[in-house]
mmCIF file of C-alpha atoms in Angstrom:
data_model
loop_
_atom_site.group_PDB
_atom_site.id
_atom_site.type_symbol
_atom_site.label_atom_id
_atom_site.label_comp_id
_atom_site.label_asym_id
_atom_site.label_seq_id
_atom_site.Cartn_x
_atom_site.Cartn_y
_atom_site.Cartn_z
ATOM 1 C CA ASP Q 1 4.218 20.104 13.775
ATOM 2 C CA THR Q 2 1.788 17.123 13.304
ATOM 3 C CA GLU Q 3 -0.484 15.801 16.281
ATOM 4 C CA VAL Q 4 0.319 12.045 14.979
ATOM 5 C CA THR Q 5 3.728 11.041 16.355
ATOM 6 C CA GLN Q 6 5.403 8.357 14.690
ATOM 7 C CA THR Q 7 8.461 6.498 15.718
ATOM 8 C CA PRO Q 8 11.121 5.671 14.734
ATOM 9 C CA LYS Q 9 11.750 8.433 11.981
ATOM 10 C CA HIS Q 10 13.975 6.560 10.145
ATOM 11 C CA LEU Q 11 14.623 2.344 10.207
ATOM 12 C CA VAL Q 12 17.018 0.263 8.558
ATOM 13 C CA MET Q 13 16.463 -3.576 8.815
ATOM 14 C CA GLY Q 14 17.761 -6.595 7.093
ATOM 15 C CA MET Q 15 15.276 -9.166 5.529
ATOM 16 C CA THR Q 16 15.315 -11.422 8.490
ATOM 17 C CA ASN Q 17 14.611 -8.664 11.113
ATOM 18 C CA LYS Q 18 11.443 -8.212 13.065
ATOM 19 C CA LYS Q 19 10.799 -4.553 13.854
ATOM 20 C CA SER Q 20 7.844 -2.190 14.851
ATOM 21 C CA LEU Q 21 6.509 0.942 13.874
ATOM 22 C CA LYS Q 22 4.637 2.868 16.225
ATOM 23 C CA CYS Q 23 2.300 5.749 15.996
ATOM 24 C CA GLU Q 24 0.239 7.344 18.523
ATOM 25 C CA GLN Q 25 -2.531 10.511 18.667
ATOM 26 C CA HIS Q 26 -4.268 12.032 21.397
ATOM 27 C CA MET Q 27 -7.166 13.976 19.459
ATOM 28 C CA GLY Q 28 -9.803 11.491 20.241
ATOM 29 C CA HIS Q 29 -9.892 9.947 16.859
ATOM 30 C CA ARG Q 30 -11.564 6.732 16.439
ATOM 31 C CA ALA Q 31 -10.130 5.991 12.821
ATOM 32 C CA MET Q 32 -6.166 5.036 12.368
ATOM 33 C CA TYR Q 33 -4.715 4.386 9.283
ATOM 34 C CA TRP Q 34 -1.395 2.966 7.857
ATOM 35 C CA TYR Q 35 -0.190 3.993 4.427
ATOM 36 C CA LYS Q 36 2.915 3.184 2.118
ATOM 37 C CA GLN Q 37 4.400 5.913 0.336
ATOM 38 C CA LYS Q 38 7.015 5.512 -2.466
ATOM 39 C CA ALA Q 39 8.689 8.600 -3.653
ATOM 40 C CA LYS Q 40 6.778 10.726 -6.056
ATOM 41 C CA LYS Q 41 3.752 8.569 -5.514
ATOM 42 C CA PRO Q 42 0.468 8.973 -3.708
ATOM 43 C CA PRO Q 43 0.032 7.467 -0.211
ATOM 44 C CA GLU Q 44 -1.349 3.528 -0.603
ATOM 45 C CA LEU Q 45 -3.510 2.457 1.658
ATOM 46 C CA MET Q 46 -2.654 -0.714 3.720
ATOM 47 C CA PHE Q 47 -5.013 -0.985 6.693
ATOM 48 C CA VAL Q 48 -7.653 0.934 8.217
ATOM 49 C CA TYR Q 49 -8.859 0.643 11.946
ATOM 50 C CA SER Q 50 -12.185 1.874 13.209
ATOM 51 C CA TYR Q 51 -12.884 1.947 16.811
ATOM 52 C CA GLU Q 52 -9.943 -0.245 17.576
ATOM 53 C CA LYS Q 53 -11.067 -2.974 15.190
ATOM 54 C CA LEU Q 54 -9.457 -3.490 11.749
ATOM 55 C CA SER Q 55 -11.990 -2.996 9.223
ATOM 56 C CA ILE Q 56 -9.941 -2.489 5.984
ATOM 57 C CA ASN Q 57 -7.106 -4.415 4.958
ATOM 58 C CA GLU Q 58 -5.929 -3.747 1.214
ATOM 59 C CA SER Q 59 -4.523 -7.222 0.406
ATOM 60 C CA VAL Q 60 -1.512 -6.733 2.643
ATOM 61 C CA PRO Q 61 1.226 -9.217 2.491
ATOM 62 C CA SER Q 62 1.199 -11.147 5.991
ATOM 63 C CA ARG Q 63 4.467 -9.700 6.480
ATOM 64 C CA PHE Q 64 3.101 -6.385 7.631
ATOM 65 C CA SER Q 65 0.889 -7.186 10.706
ATOM 66 C CA PRO Q 66 -0.958 -4.059 12.340
ATOM 67 C CA GLU Q 67 -2.042 -3.738 15.804
ATOM 68 C CA CYS Q 68 -4.336 -1.414 17.660
ATOM 69 C CA PRO Q 69 -3.531 -1.865 21.431
ATOM 70 C CA ASN Q 70 -6.048 1.101 22.108
ATOM 71 C CA SER Q 71 -7.851 4.313 20.626
ATOM 72 C CA SER Q 72 -4.664 6.337 20.740
ATOM 73 C CA LEU Q 73 -2.069 3.808 19.656
ATOM 74 C CA LEU Q 74 -1.096 2.018 16.280
ATOM 75 C CA ASN Q 75 1.524 -0.487 15.524
ATOM 76 C CA LEU Q 76 2.828 -1.913 12.302
ATOM 77 C CA HIS Q 77 4.745 -5.084 12.955
ATOM 78 C CA LEU Q 78 7.332 -6.205 10.361
ATOM 79 C CA HIS Q 79 9.005 -9.485 9.565
ATOM 80 C CA ALA Q 80 10.524 -10.896 6.698
ATOM 81 C CA LEU Q 81 10.454 -7.629 4.569
ATOM 82 C CA GLN Q 82 11.983 -7.554 1.092
ATOM 83 C CA PRO Q 83 13.975 -4.580 -0.147
ATOM 84 C CA GLU Q 84 10.758 -3.508 -2.507
ATOM 85 C CA ASP Q 85 9.020 -2.887 0.930
ATOM 86 C CA SER Q 86 11.529 -0.075 1.314
ATOM 87 C CA ALA Q 87 9.366 3.160 1.515
ATOM 88 C CA LEU Q 88 7.769 6.135 3.884
ATOM 89 C CA TYR Q 89 5.165 4.291 5.996
ATOM 90 C CA LEU Q 90 2.394 6.897 6.991
ATOM 91 C CA CYS Q 91 0.359 6.573 9.958
ATOM 92 C CA ALA Q 92 -2.858 9.021 9.909
ATOM 93 C CA SER Q 93 -6.361 9.330 11.805
ATOM 94 C CA SER Q 94 -9.302 10.972 11.202
ATOM 95 C CA GLN Q 95 -12.522 11.604 13.642
ATOM 96 C CA GLY Q 96 -14.018 8.298 12.162
ATOM 97 C CA ILE Q 97 -17.476 9.003 13.041
ATOM 98 C CA LEU Q 98 -19.342 6.484 10.737
ATOM 99 C CA THR Q 99 -22.822 7.864 11.455
ATOM 100 C CA LYS Q 100 -21.853 11.520 10.629
ATOM 101 C CA ASN Q 101 -18.590 12.455 8.891
ATOM 102 C CA THR Q 102 -15.099 10.929 8.853
ATOM 103 C CA GLY Q 103 -13.498 14.563 8.797
ATOM 104 C CA GLU Q 104 -10.189 14.832 7.123
ATOM 105 C CA LEU Q 105 -6.669 12.711 7.671
ATOM 106 C CA PHE Q 106 -4.383 13.551 9.886
ATOM 107 C CA PHE Q 107 -0.749 12.348 8.893
ATOM 108 C CA GLY Q 108 2.368 11.888 10.986
ATOM 109 C CA GLU Q 109 5.842 12.431 9.642
ATOM 110 C CA GLY Q 110 6.085 9.048 8.895
ATOM 111 C CA SER Q 111 8.618 6.116 9.399
ATOM 112 C CA ARG Q 112 11.374 5.929 6.346
ATOM 113 C CA LEU Q 113 11.853 2.238 6.239
ATOM 114 C CA THR Q 114 14.975 0.647 4.384
ATOM 115 C CA VAL Q 115 15.262 -3.123 3.887
ATOM 116 C CA LEU Q 116 18.592 -4.272 3.181
ATOM 117 C CA ALA M 1 -14.715 1.664 -8.495
ATOM 118 C CA GLN M 2 -14.153 4.824 -6.885
ATOM 119 C CA SER M 3 -11.168 6.977 -8.772
ATOM 120 C CA VAL M 4 -9.474 10.226 -8.543
ATOM 121 C CA SER M 5 -7.846 11.709 -11.603
ATOM 122 C CA GLN M 6 -5.241 14.944 -11.605
ATOM 123 C CA HIS M 7 -4.681 15.456 -15.271
ATOM 124 C CA ASN M 8 -1.422 17.672 -14.311
ATOM 125 C CA HIS M 9 1.328 15.065 -13.324
ATOM 126 C CA HIS M 10 4.184 17.913 -13.396
ATOM 127 C CA VAL M 11 3.626 21.747 -13.722
ATOM 128 C CA ILE M 12 6.428 24.390 -14.004
ATOM 129 C CA LEU M 13 5.653 27.810 -13.136
ATOM 130 C CA SER M 14 7.618 31.274 -12.821
ATOM 131 C CA GLU M 15 6.874 32.986 -9.630
ATOM 132 C CA ALA M 16 3.683 35.319 -9.849
ATOM 133 C CA ALA M 17 2.215 33.210 -12.253
ATOM 134 C CA SER M 18 -1.420 32.026 -11.422
ATOM 135 C CA LEU M 19 -2.185 28.117 -10.700
ATOM 136 C CA GLU M 20 -4.603 25.880 -11.419
ATOM 137 C CA LEU M 21 -4.363 22.210 -10.761
ATOM 138 C CA GLY M 22 -7.209 19.659 -12.174
ATOM 139 C CA CYS M 23 -8.812 17.075 -9.858
ATOM 140 C CA ASN M 24 -11.696 14.979 -10.851
ATOM 141 C CA TYR M 25 -13.593 12.025 -9.084
ATOM 142 C CA SER M 26 -15.855 8.961 -10.146
ATOM 143 C CA TYR M 27 -18.139 8.662 -6.909
ATOM 144 C CA GLY M 28 -22.054 9.624 -7.307
ATOM 145 C CA GLY M 29 -22.608 9.391 -3.391
ATOM 146 C CA THR M 30 -22.207 12.523 -1.119
ATOM 147 C CA VAL M 31 -18.265 13.159 -0.593
ATOM 148 C CA ASN M 32 -15.588 15.281 1.241
ATOM 149 C CA LEU M 33 -13.092 16.784 -0.953
ATOM 150 C CA PHE M 34 -9.506 17.680 0.326
ATOM 151 C CA TRP M 35 -5.987 18.999 -1.301
ATOM 152 C CA TYR M 36 -3.116 17.904 0.516
ATOM 153 C CA VAL M 37 0.533 19.150 0.055
ATOM 154 C CA GLN M 38 3.935 17.771 0.599
ATOM 155 C CA TYR M 39 6.893 19.646 0.507
ATOM 156 C CA PRO M 40 10.090 18.462 -0.064
ATOM 157 C CA GLY M 41 11.115 16.053 2.825
ATOM 158 C CA GLN M 42 8.194 16.806 4.860
ATOM 159 C CA HIS M 43 4.808 15.140 5.933
ATOM 160 C CA LEU M 44 1.456 15.565 4.229
ATOM 161 C CA GLN M 45 -0.584 18.627 5.037
ATOM 162 C CA LEU M 46 -4.007 19.380 4.618
ATOM 163 C CA LEU M 47 -4.180 22.599 2.212
ATOM 164 C CA LEU M 48 -8.061 22.932 2.392
ATOM 165 C CA LYS M 49 -10.893 20.730 2.540
ATOM 166 C CA TYR M 50 -14.608 20.802 1.237
ATOM 167 C CA PHE M 51 -17.527 19.193 3.479
ATOM 168 C CA SER M 52 -20.720 21.092 2.466
ATOM 169 C CA GLY M 53 -21.569 24.629 1.963
ATOM 170 C CA ASP M 54 -19.973 27.106 -0.313
ATOM 171 C CA PRO M 55 -18.532 25.528 -3.031
ATOM 172 C CA LEU M 56 -15.464 27.858 -3.096
ATOM 173 C CA VAL M 57 -13.292 26.868 0.019
ATOM 174 C CA LYS M 58 -10.032 28.807 1.015
ATOM 175 C CA GLY M 59 -7.203 27.343 2.191
ATOM 176 C CA ILE M 60 -3.770 28.144 3.868
ATOM 177 C CA LYS M 61 -1.062 29.781 1.981
ATOM 178 C CA GLY M 62 -3.521 31.692 -0.480
ATOM 179 C CA PHE M 63 -4.893 28.332 -2.028
ATOM 180 C CA GLU M 64 -8.479 28.044 -2.986
ATOM 181 C CA ALA M 65 -10.316 25.214 -4.624
ATOM 182 C CA GLU M 66 -13.747 24.968 -6.075
ATOM 183 C CA PHE M 67 -16.460 22.056 -6.190
ATOM 184 C CA ILE M 68 -18.218 21.836 -9.176
ATOM 185 C CA LYS M 69 -20.705 19.079 -8.529
ATOM 186 C CA SER M 70 -22.006 18.603 -12.127
ATOM 187 C CA LYS M 71 -18.516 17.869 -13.300
ATOM 188 C CA PHE M 72 -17.213 15.946 -10.284
ATOM 189 C CA SER M 73 -14.462 18.516 -9.887
ATOM 190 C CA PHE M 74 -12.739 19.878 -7.393
ATOM 191 C CA ASN M 75 -9.672 22.326 -8.773
ATOM 192 C CA LEU M 76 -7.367 23.681 -6.764
ATOM 193 C CA ARG M 77 -6.222 27.425 -7.911
ATOM 194 C CA LYS M 78 -3.605 30.008 -6.466
ATOM 195 C CA PRO M 79 -3.677 33.592 -8.282
ATOM 196 C CA SER M 80 0.258 34.249 -7.875
ATOM 197 C CA VAL M 81 2.508 31.465 -6.971
ATOM 198 C CA GLN M 82 5.632 31.713 -4.948
ATOM 199 C CA TRP M 83 9.003 29.852 -4.961
ATOM 200 C CA SER M 84 8.280 28.004 -1.550
ATOM 201 C CA ASP M 85 4.977 26.487 -3.339
ATOM 202 C CA THR M 86 7.156 24.107 -4.722
ATOM 203 C CA ALA M 87 5.885 20.839 -3.446
ATOM 204 C CA GLU M 88 3.870 17.487 -4.389
ATOM 205 C CA TYR M 89 0.076 18.368 -4.459
ATOM 206 C CA PHE M 90 -2.483 15.657 -3.874
ATOM 207 C CA CYS M 91 -6.454 15.524 -4.435
ATOM 208 C CA ALA M 92 -7.962 13.202 -2.144
ATOM 209 C CA VAL M 93 -11.805 12.183 -2.039
ATOM 210 C CA ASN M 94 -13.592 10.513 1.088
ATOM 211 C CA VAL M 95 -17.178 9.160 1.169
ATOM 212 C CA ARG M 96 -18.652 11.022 3.829
ATOM 213 C CA THR M 97 -19.425 8.208 6.327
ATOM 214 C CA GLY M 98 -16.712 5.706 5.301
ATOM 215 C CA ASN M 99 -12.969 5.594 6.215
ATOM 216 C CA GLN M 100 -11.630 5.147 2.998
ATOM 217 C CA PHE M 101 -9.621 8.234 1.138
ATOM 218 C CA TYR M 102 -8.992 7.912 -2.247
ATOM 219 C CA PHE M 103 -5.822 9.736 -3.658
ATOM 220 C CA GLY M 104 -5.255 10.894 -6.666
ATOM 221 C CA THR M 105 -1.497 10.443 -8.561
ATOM 222 C CA GLY M 106 -0.348 13.846 -7.613
ATOM 223 C CA THR M 107 1.262 16.651 -9.177
ATOM 224 C CA SER M 108 4.686 18.031 -8.904
ATOM 225 C CA LEU M 109 4.832 21.792 -9.017
ATOM 226 C CA THR M 110 8.280 23.637 -9.425
ATOM 227 C CA VAL M 111 8.372 27.141 -9.074
ATOM 228 C CA ILE M 112 10.999 28.848 -10.739
ATOM 229 C CA PRO M 113 12.484 32.047 -9.029
#
């Protein structure tokens, strides 16, 4: 079991649809992340929120839009995706205490996205 | 730019064989080091971590790793692998006070019964 909860576990969407992925953690972590993972590949960093502010955007296309409503929640809004965006989307969190030690990443189980 | 290298892309071993997976990183500052494992169809799980102190760290399921600062390495070892160790293994590096984690390309381990 993981302490980072992601919904939905599976999502199929068309290229004109708008959908959202959700992530929640209750460990008091102040950093939250979105990663994209293709099969047999390492996770690729997409976004990092630190203290509820977007701190890193790894040049991700605007069809992916992150949102951090509060310190426990992280959303990824999806619009006009392409078939090549099909992947496992992983949410993670870490202590994120920048003056001390970020700690390790705790991963959710991921949302498997298929774009038709 | 920071990078993490895993030299073994695919490893096939028989049960009870010893395992060593290499991980090298390029970053001159203070880092945290991790090994994550991803079993088939499952999420990434932390195998072990090094923050400071004893450079030989022990993790779950009999795994250990040794941090050699002079070689910028953090190799993963297990004396005797089991079929259930079949998985993808990822080395990761994090700047101690930063929020970026850099992952290696991963090693696919297959253990034959």
